[in-house]
Amino acid sequence: MKRLPCALAVLGLAAALTAAGLPTASAASWGPIDPVSYSVKDVTVSSAERGCTDRTISMSAKKAPFTGVVPKHSLVFVSVQDPQDQYIGQQALVFQDPKFNNKTKRYSASMRWPVCNGATAFGRYTVGLAEIRYGNSVNDLWEASGDTLTATDTTLAHYYVRRASKAVIKATRSGKKVTLSVAAKRYNPIVKTAEWGERYDAITRYSTYSGQKVRFEVKSGKTWKPLKTVTLSKGKASLKVGSSSKRQYRAVLVKNSTTAGKTTSTVRR
């Protein structure tokens, strides 16, 4: 964790807490928590009918070695940033008094964060840039009042919200030449704009698209070997290969920041 103190200097923390009326202990005591990492699984959205799905965002933290300081409570306000670098959840996730695990010597906590399948931007999300508050009164921590002291933590984590993809492969033979063709679509919901105060509505739709990489593969023994990687154009890509005997082929849509990967079924020509 990189800690940027807001309300006080780190070197003067013990004295400041004592002056604020917080309890102190021996030099072996520990103070506020120190976030180490956040974790959240990537999301693939395939249907608007599912509405909003909650994802679990977990935080791991260690004891922060502030000499002589033993605050009773900690609050960690974590922000979520969307692919357009907009803070869709400024201090949206709140971890209160995370539990300490004596075996791992870590604090841990988790929160639920919604991913709305029809209206969510696709791409990389950032979790982090937390404000840490610590003190004796939980009520004071929520209001940032009383003996509350704060620091900013710059620990970051990322997760991806991707569109689901579909792909079909076909193969035709002409003599010793085999032509492989793939057709692909990805989730592209129709989002209806609702009036202020009403919920949005979305309709599931899959559309052709361009730009995603497609890797054609051939089976050799028990393993798949790459033939060539090409780029989708309007949902299509093709490749000609030379082969005098029948072989098994497939295509793999290579996942990127906004679209999930997909492996087609196998064709033999």
Tab-separated table of C-alpha atoms in Angstrom:
chain	number	residue	atom	x	y	z
A	1	MET	CA	0.000	0.000	0.000
A	2	LYS	CA	1.048	3.570	-0.625
A	3	ARG	CA	-0.373	5.761	2.108
A	4	LEU	CA	-0.802	9.503	1.605
A	5	PRO	CA	-1.729	11.089	4.941
A	6	CYS	CA	-4.493	13.682	4.734
A	7	ALA	CA	-5.268	14.867	8.218
A	8	LEU	CA	-1.830	14.443	9.763
A	9	ALA	CA	1.764	13.530	9.077
A	10	VAL	CA	2.658	9.862	9.552
A	11	LEU	CA	5.647	10.633	11.723
A	12	GLY	CA	3.447	12.596	14.080
A	13	LEU	CA	0.605	10.109	14.136
A	14	ALA	CA	1.046	8.769	17.675
A	15	ALA	CA	1.150	12.237	19.170
A	16	ALA	CA	-1.841	13.374	17.143
A	17	LEU	CA	-3.915	10.382	18.197
A	18	THR	CA	-2.997	10.870	21.837
A	19	ALA	CA	-4.041	14.502	21.621
A	20	ALA	CA	-7.309	13.399	20.001
A	21	GLY	CA	-8.072	11.150	22.937
A	22	LEU	CA	-7.434	7.787	21.283
A	23	PRO	CA	-6.028	4.974	23.433
A	24	THR	CA	-2.345	4.200	23.249
A	25	ALA	CA	-0.334	1.088	24.104
A	26	SER	CA	3.187	-0.252	24.033
A	27	ALA	CA	5.533	0.010	21.065
A	28	ALA	CA	4.298	-3.417	19.927
A	29	SER	CA	0.767	-2.086	19.356
A	30	TRP	CA	-0.749	-1.667	15.911
A	31	GLY	CA	-2.871	1.084	14.544
A	32	PRO	CA	-5.138	1.481	11.502
A	33	ILE	CA	-5.401	-1.182	8.838
A	34	ASP	CA	-3.187	-1.033	5.773
A	35	PRO	CA	-4.950	-2.220	2.537
A	36	VAL	CA	-2.769	-4.642	0.594
A	37	SER	CA	-4.985	-5.721	-2.299
A	38	TYR	CA	-8.479	-5.842	-3.773
A	39	SER	CA	-9.875	-8.668	-5.864
A	40	VAL	CA	-12.920	-9.088	-8.089
A	41	LYS	CA	-13.611	-11.569	-10.866
A	42	ASP	CA	-14.050	-10.453	-14.462
A	43	VAL	CA	-17.630	-10.327	-15.771
A	44	THR	CA	-19.009	-11.544	-19.102
A	45	VAL	CA	-22.452	-10.147	-19.955
A	46	SER	CA	-24.616	-12.201	-22.308
A	47	SER	CA	-28.221	-11.187	-21.700
A	48	ALA	CA	-30.110	-8.019	-20.820
A	49	GLU	CA	-32.872	-10.065	-19.223
A	50	ARG	CA	-30.643	-10.762	-16.227
A	51	GLY	CA	-30.898	-7.128	-15.136
A	52	CYS	CA	-28.202	-6.221	-12.608
A	53	THR	CA	-25.862	-8.819	-11.155
A	54	ASP	CA	-23.924	-8.177	-7.965
A	55	ARG	CA	-20.216	-8.943	-7.971
A	56	THR	CA	-18.113	-9.461	-4.864
A	57	ILE	CA	-15.196	-7.093	-4.345
A	58	SER	CA	-12.856	-8.292	-1.603
A	59	MET	CA	-10.198	-6.396	0.299
A	60	SER	CA	-7.150	-7.774	2.071
A	61	ALA	CA	-5.327	-5.599	4.594
A	62	LYS	CA	-2.538	-5.920	7.097
A	63	LYS	CA	-1.973	-4.255	10.429
A	64	ALA	CA	-0.390	-0.866	9.941
A	65	PRO	CA	2.641	-0.385	12.236
A	66	PHE	CA	1.833	2.943	13.845
A	67	THR	CA	3.753	2.912	17.127
A	68	GLY	CA	1.677	3.283	20.272
A	69	VAL	CA	-1.640	3.715	18.484
A	70	VAL	CA	-4.668	1.459	19.002
A	71	PRO	CA	-7.774	3.010	17.393
A	72	LYS	CA	-10.909	1.006	18.057
A	73	HIS	CA	-12.523	1.252	14.619
A	74	SER	CA	-11.597	1.587	10.949
A	75	LEU	CA	-13.645	2.531	7.896
A	76	VAL	CA	-12.284	2.163	4.359
A	77	PHE	CA	-14.148	4.045	1.613
A	78	VAL	CA	-13.211	2.572	-1.774
A	79	SER	CA	-13.944	4.134	-5.182
A	80	VAL	CA	-14.860	2.415	-8.462
A	81	GLN	CA	-13.799	3.948	-11.785
A	82	ASP	CA	-15.348	2.956	-15.140
A	83	PRO	CA	-13.574	2.466	-18.524
A	84	GLN	CA	-14.088	6.149	-19.384
A	85	ASP	CA	-12.181	7.128	-16.214
A	86	GLN	CA	-15.373	8.365	-14.597
A	87	TYR	CA	-15.894	7.725	-10.887
A	88	ILE	CA	-19.206	5.888	-11.015
A	89	GLY	CA	-18.816	5.036	-7.346
A	90	GLN	CA	-16.858	7.689	-5.483
A	91	GLN	CA	-16.247	6.066	-2.093
A	92	ALA	CA	-19.035	3.622	-2.958
A	93	LEU	CA	-17.670	0.562	-1.162
A	94	VAL	CA	-17.325	0.771	2.591
A	95	PHE	CA	-15.406	-1.797	4.624
A	96	GLN	CA	-16.094	-1.399	8.346
A	97	ASP	CA	-13.877	-3.064	10.962
A	98	PRO	CA	-12.570	-5.894	8.737
A	99	LYS	CA	-12.030	-9.219	10.501
A	100	PHE	CA	-8.488	-10.245	11.418
A	101	ASN	CA	-7.273	-13.756	10.600
A	102	ASN	CA	-4.595	-14.926	13.008
A	103	LYS	CA	-3.303	-17.538	10.570
A	104	THR	CA	-2.824	-15.243	7.564
A	105	LYS	CA	-2.131	-12.155	9.680
A	106	ARG	CA	-4.453	-10.263	7.369
A	107	TYR	CA	-7.718	-8.413	7.671
A	108	SER	CA	-10.361	-9.353	5.113
A	109	ALA	CA	-13.738	-7.974	4.058
A	110	SER	CA	-15.990	-8.039	1.008
A	111	MET	CA	-18.747	-5.920	-0.528
A	112	ARG	CA	-21.275	-6.376	-3.337
A	113	TRP	CA	-21.113	-4.151	-6.417
A	114	PRO	CA	-23.777	-4.216	-9.195
A	115	VAL	CA	-23.041	-4.821	-12.879
A	116	CYS	CA	-26.117	-3.833	-14.902
A	117	ASN	CA	-26.182	-5.893	-18.072
A	118	GLY	CA	-28.021	-3.448	-20.310
A	119	ALA	CA	-26.444	-0.145	-19.295
A	120	THR	CA	-22.932	-0.984	-18.120
A	121	ALA	CA	-19.927	0.282	-20.061
A	122	PHE	CA	-17.636	-2.497	-21.275
A	123	GLY	CA	-13.928	-2.498	-20.574
A	124	ARG	CA	-11.547	-2.164	-17.647
A	125	TYR	CA	-12.752	-0.981	-14.244
A	126	THR	CA	-10.504	0.261	-11.457
A	127	VAL	CA	-11.079	-0.359	-7.752
A	128	GLY	CA	-9.127	1.581	-5.148
A	129	LEU	CA	-8.035	5.094	-4.177
A	130	ALA	CA	-9.494	4.618	-0.710
A	131	GLU	CA	-10.009	7.028	2.135
A	132	ILE	CA	-9.218	5.384	5.461
A	133	ARG	CA	-10.837	6.750	8.613
A	134	TYR	CA	-9.991	5.558	12.099
A	135	GLY	CA	-10.974	6.508	15.608
A	136	ASN	CA	-12.969	5.491	18.672
A	137	SER	CA	-16.528	6.152	17.504
A	138	VAL	CA	-18.130	4.494	14.471
A	139	ASN	CA	-20.668	7.310	14.231
A	140	ASP	CA	-17.868	9.857	14.160
A	141	LEU	CA	-16.110	7.873	11.433
A	142	TRP	CA	-19.181	7.930	9.206
A	143	GLU	CA	-19.515	11.680	9.693
A	144	ALA	CA	-15.761	12.325	9.647
A	145	SER	CA	-16.211	14.238	12.875
A	146	GLY	CA	-15.000	14.117	16.465
A	147	ASP	CA	-11.635	12.386	16.886
A	148	THR	CA	-11.655	10.947	13.342
A	149	LEU	CA	-8.314	10.913	11.536
A	150	THR	CA	-7.919	10.118	7.851
A	151	ALA	CA	-5.394	8.947	5.275
A	152	THR	CA	-5.590	8.213	1.548
A	153	ASP	CA	-4.537	4.810	0.220
A	154	THR	CA	-3.531	4.419	-3.449
A	155	THR	CA	-3.724	0.618	-3.730
A	156	LEU	CA	-5.462	-0.301	-7.025
A	157	ALA	CA	-6.968	-3.371	-8.663
A	158	HIS	CA	-8.653	-3.897	-12.027
A	159	TYR	CA	-11.396	-6.077	-13.427
A	160	TYR	CA	-13.069	-6.337	-16.833
A	161	VAL	CA	-16.698	-6.295	-17.924
A	162	ARG	CA	-16.861	-7.918	-21.356
A	163	ARG	CA	-19.511	-8.655	-23.970
A	164	ALA	CA	-20.221	-12.313	-24.639
A	165	SER	CA	-19.331	-13.550	-28.137
A	166	LYS	CA	-20.576	-16.273	-30.459
A	167	ALA	CA	-18.726	-17.907	-33.352
A	168	VAL	CA	-19.318	-20.577	-35.982
A	169	ILE	CA	-16.656	-22.152	-38.199
A	170	LYS	CA	-17.095	-23.708	-41.618
A	171	ALA	CA	-14.602	-25.534	-43.823
A	172	THR	CA	-14.650	-26.341	-47.539
A	173	ARG	CA	-12.139	-28.354	-49.542
A	174	SER	CA	-10.980	-27.920	-53.133
A	175	GLY	CA	-8.294	-30.427	-53.976
A	176	LYS	CA	-5.434	-29.946	-51.557
A	177	LYS	CA	-6.720	-26.570	-50.337
A	178	VAL	CA	-9.028	-26.064	-47.351
A	179	THR	CA	-10.812	-22.767	-46.806
A	180	LEU	CA	-11.719	-22.002	-43.188
A	181	SER	CA	-14.377	-19.371	-42.542
A	182	VAL	CA	-15.627	-18.028	-39.229
A	183	ALA	CA	-18.681	-15.860	-38.550
A	184	ALA	CA	-18.896	-14.069	-35.198
A	185	LYS	CA	-21.294	-11.865	-33.261
A	186	ARG	CA	-21.109	-10.243	-29.856
A	187	TYR	CA	-23.572	-9.009	-27.266
A	188	ASN	CA	-24.763	-5.528	-28.219
A	189	PRO	CA	-27.871	-4.600	-26.204
A	190	ILE	CA	-30.486	-2.131	-27.332
A	191	VAL	CA	-30.806	0.314	-24.442
A	192	LYS	CA	-33.995	2.344	-24.192
A	193	THR	CA	-33.654	5.770	-22.662
A	194	ALA	CA	-36.050	6.164	-19.756
A	195	GLU	CA	-37.413	9.347	-18.292
A	196	TRP	CA	-35.790	10.774	-15.191
A	197	GLY	CA	-36.448	8.628	-12.155
A	198	GLU	CA	-37.474	5.532	-14.142
A	199	ARG	CA	-35.431	2.378	-14.625
A	200	TYR	CA	-33.776	1.816	-17.978
A	201	ASP	CA	-34.929	-0.995	-20.235
A	202	ALA	CA	-32.667	-3.121	-22.422
A	203	ILE	CA	-33.217	-5.754	-25.090
A	204	THR	CA	-30.761	-8.554	-25.785
A	205	ARG	CA	-29.157	-8.327	-29.214
A	206	TYR	CA	-26.089	-9.853	-30.866
A	207	SER	CA	-24.468	-7.981	-33.769
A	208	THR	CA	-21.555	-8.481	-36.128
A	209	TYR	CA	-18.464	-6.435	-35.358
A	210	SER	CA	-14.875	-5.807	-36.410
A	211	GLY	CA	-11.458	-5.664	-34.814
A	212	GLN	CA	-11.262	-8.792	-32.658
A	213	LYS	CA	-8.437	-11.241	-33.352
A	214	VAL	CA	-9.263	-14.765	-34.549
A	215	ARG	CA	-6.741	-17.583	-34.268
A	216	PHE	CA	-7.236	-20.559	-36.574
A	217	GLU	CA	-5.899	-23.837	-35.205
A	218	VAL	CA	-5.298	-27.382	-36.443
A	219	LYS	CA	-5.178	-30.518	-34.315
A	220	SER	CA	-1.890	-32.383	-34.320
A	221	GLY	CA	-2.031	-35.536	-32.239
A	222	LYS	CA	-3.678	-34.536	-28.970
A	223	THR	CA	-2.768	-30.842	-29.118
A	224	TRP	CA	-4.032	-27.816	-31.024
A	225	LYS	CA	-1.461	-25.840	-32.965
A	226	PRO	CA	-1.966	-22.289	-34.282
A	227	LEU	CA	-2.108	-21.752	-38.027
A	228	LYS	CA	-2.541	-17.992	-38.265
A	229	THR	CA	-4.192	-15.110	-36.418
A	230	VAL	CA	-6.354	-12.735	-38.462
A	231	THR	CA	-8.734	-9.879	-37.640
A	232	LEU	CA	-12.514	-9.917	-37.853
A	233	SER	CA	-14.076	-7.598	-40.401
A	234	LYS	CA	-17.831	-7.125	-40.142
A	235	GLY	CA	-18.020	-10.333	-38.185
A	236	LYS	CA	-16.147	-12.495	-40.683
A	237	ALA	CA	-12.656	-13.898	-41.200
A	238	SER	CA	-11.195	-16.637	-43.384
A	239	LEU	CA	-8.004	-18.540	-44.051
A	240	LYS	CA	-6.800	-20.915	-46.777
A	241	VAL	CA	-4.475	-23.761	-45.829
A	242	GLY	CA	-2.858	-26.561	-47.745
A	243	SER	CA	-3.633	-30.135	-46.683
A	244	SER	CA	-3.732	-33.328	-48.714
A	245	SER	CA	-5.502	-35.318	-45.993
A	246	LYS	CA	-8.437	-34.675	-43.702
A	247	ARG	CA	-7.623	-32.814	-40.517
A	248	GLN	CA	-9.502	-31.168	-37.643
A	249	TYR	CA	-9.769	-27.384	-37.439
A	250	ARG	CA	-11.213	-24.795	-35.074
A	251	ALA	CA	-11.167	-21.036	-34.504
A	252	VAL	CA	-10.567	-19.112	-31.291
A	253	LEU	CA	-11.818	-15.577	-30.742
A	254	VAL	CA	-9.076	-13.975	-28.671
A	255	LYS	CA	-10.539	-11.991	-25.775
A	256	ASN	CA	-9.735	-8.290	-25.484
A	257	SER	CA	-10.649	-5.579	-22.998
A	258	THR	CA	-14.299	-5.320	-24.114
A	259	THR	CA	-15.202	-8.669	-25.697
A	260	ALA	CA	-14.907	-12.178	-24.262
A	261	GLY	CA	-13.110	-14.978	-26.062
A	262	LYS	CA	-14.847	-17.942	-27.651
A	263	THR	CA	-13.732	-21.276	-29.130
A	264	THR	CA	-15.774	-22.728	-31.977
A	265	SER	CA	-16.726	-26.343	-32.416
A	266	THR	CA	-14.401	-28.588	-34.457
A	267	VAL	CA	-14.719	-29.210	-38.207
A	268	ARG	CA	-12.969	-31.954	-40.199
A	269	ARG	CA	-12.021	-31.559	-43.863
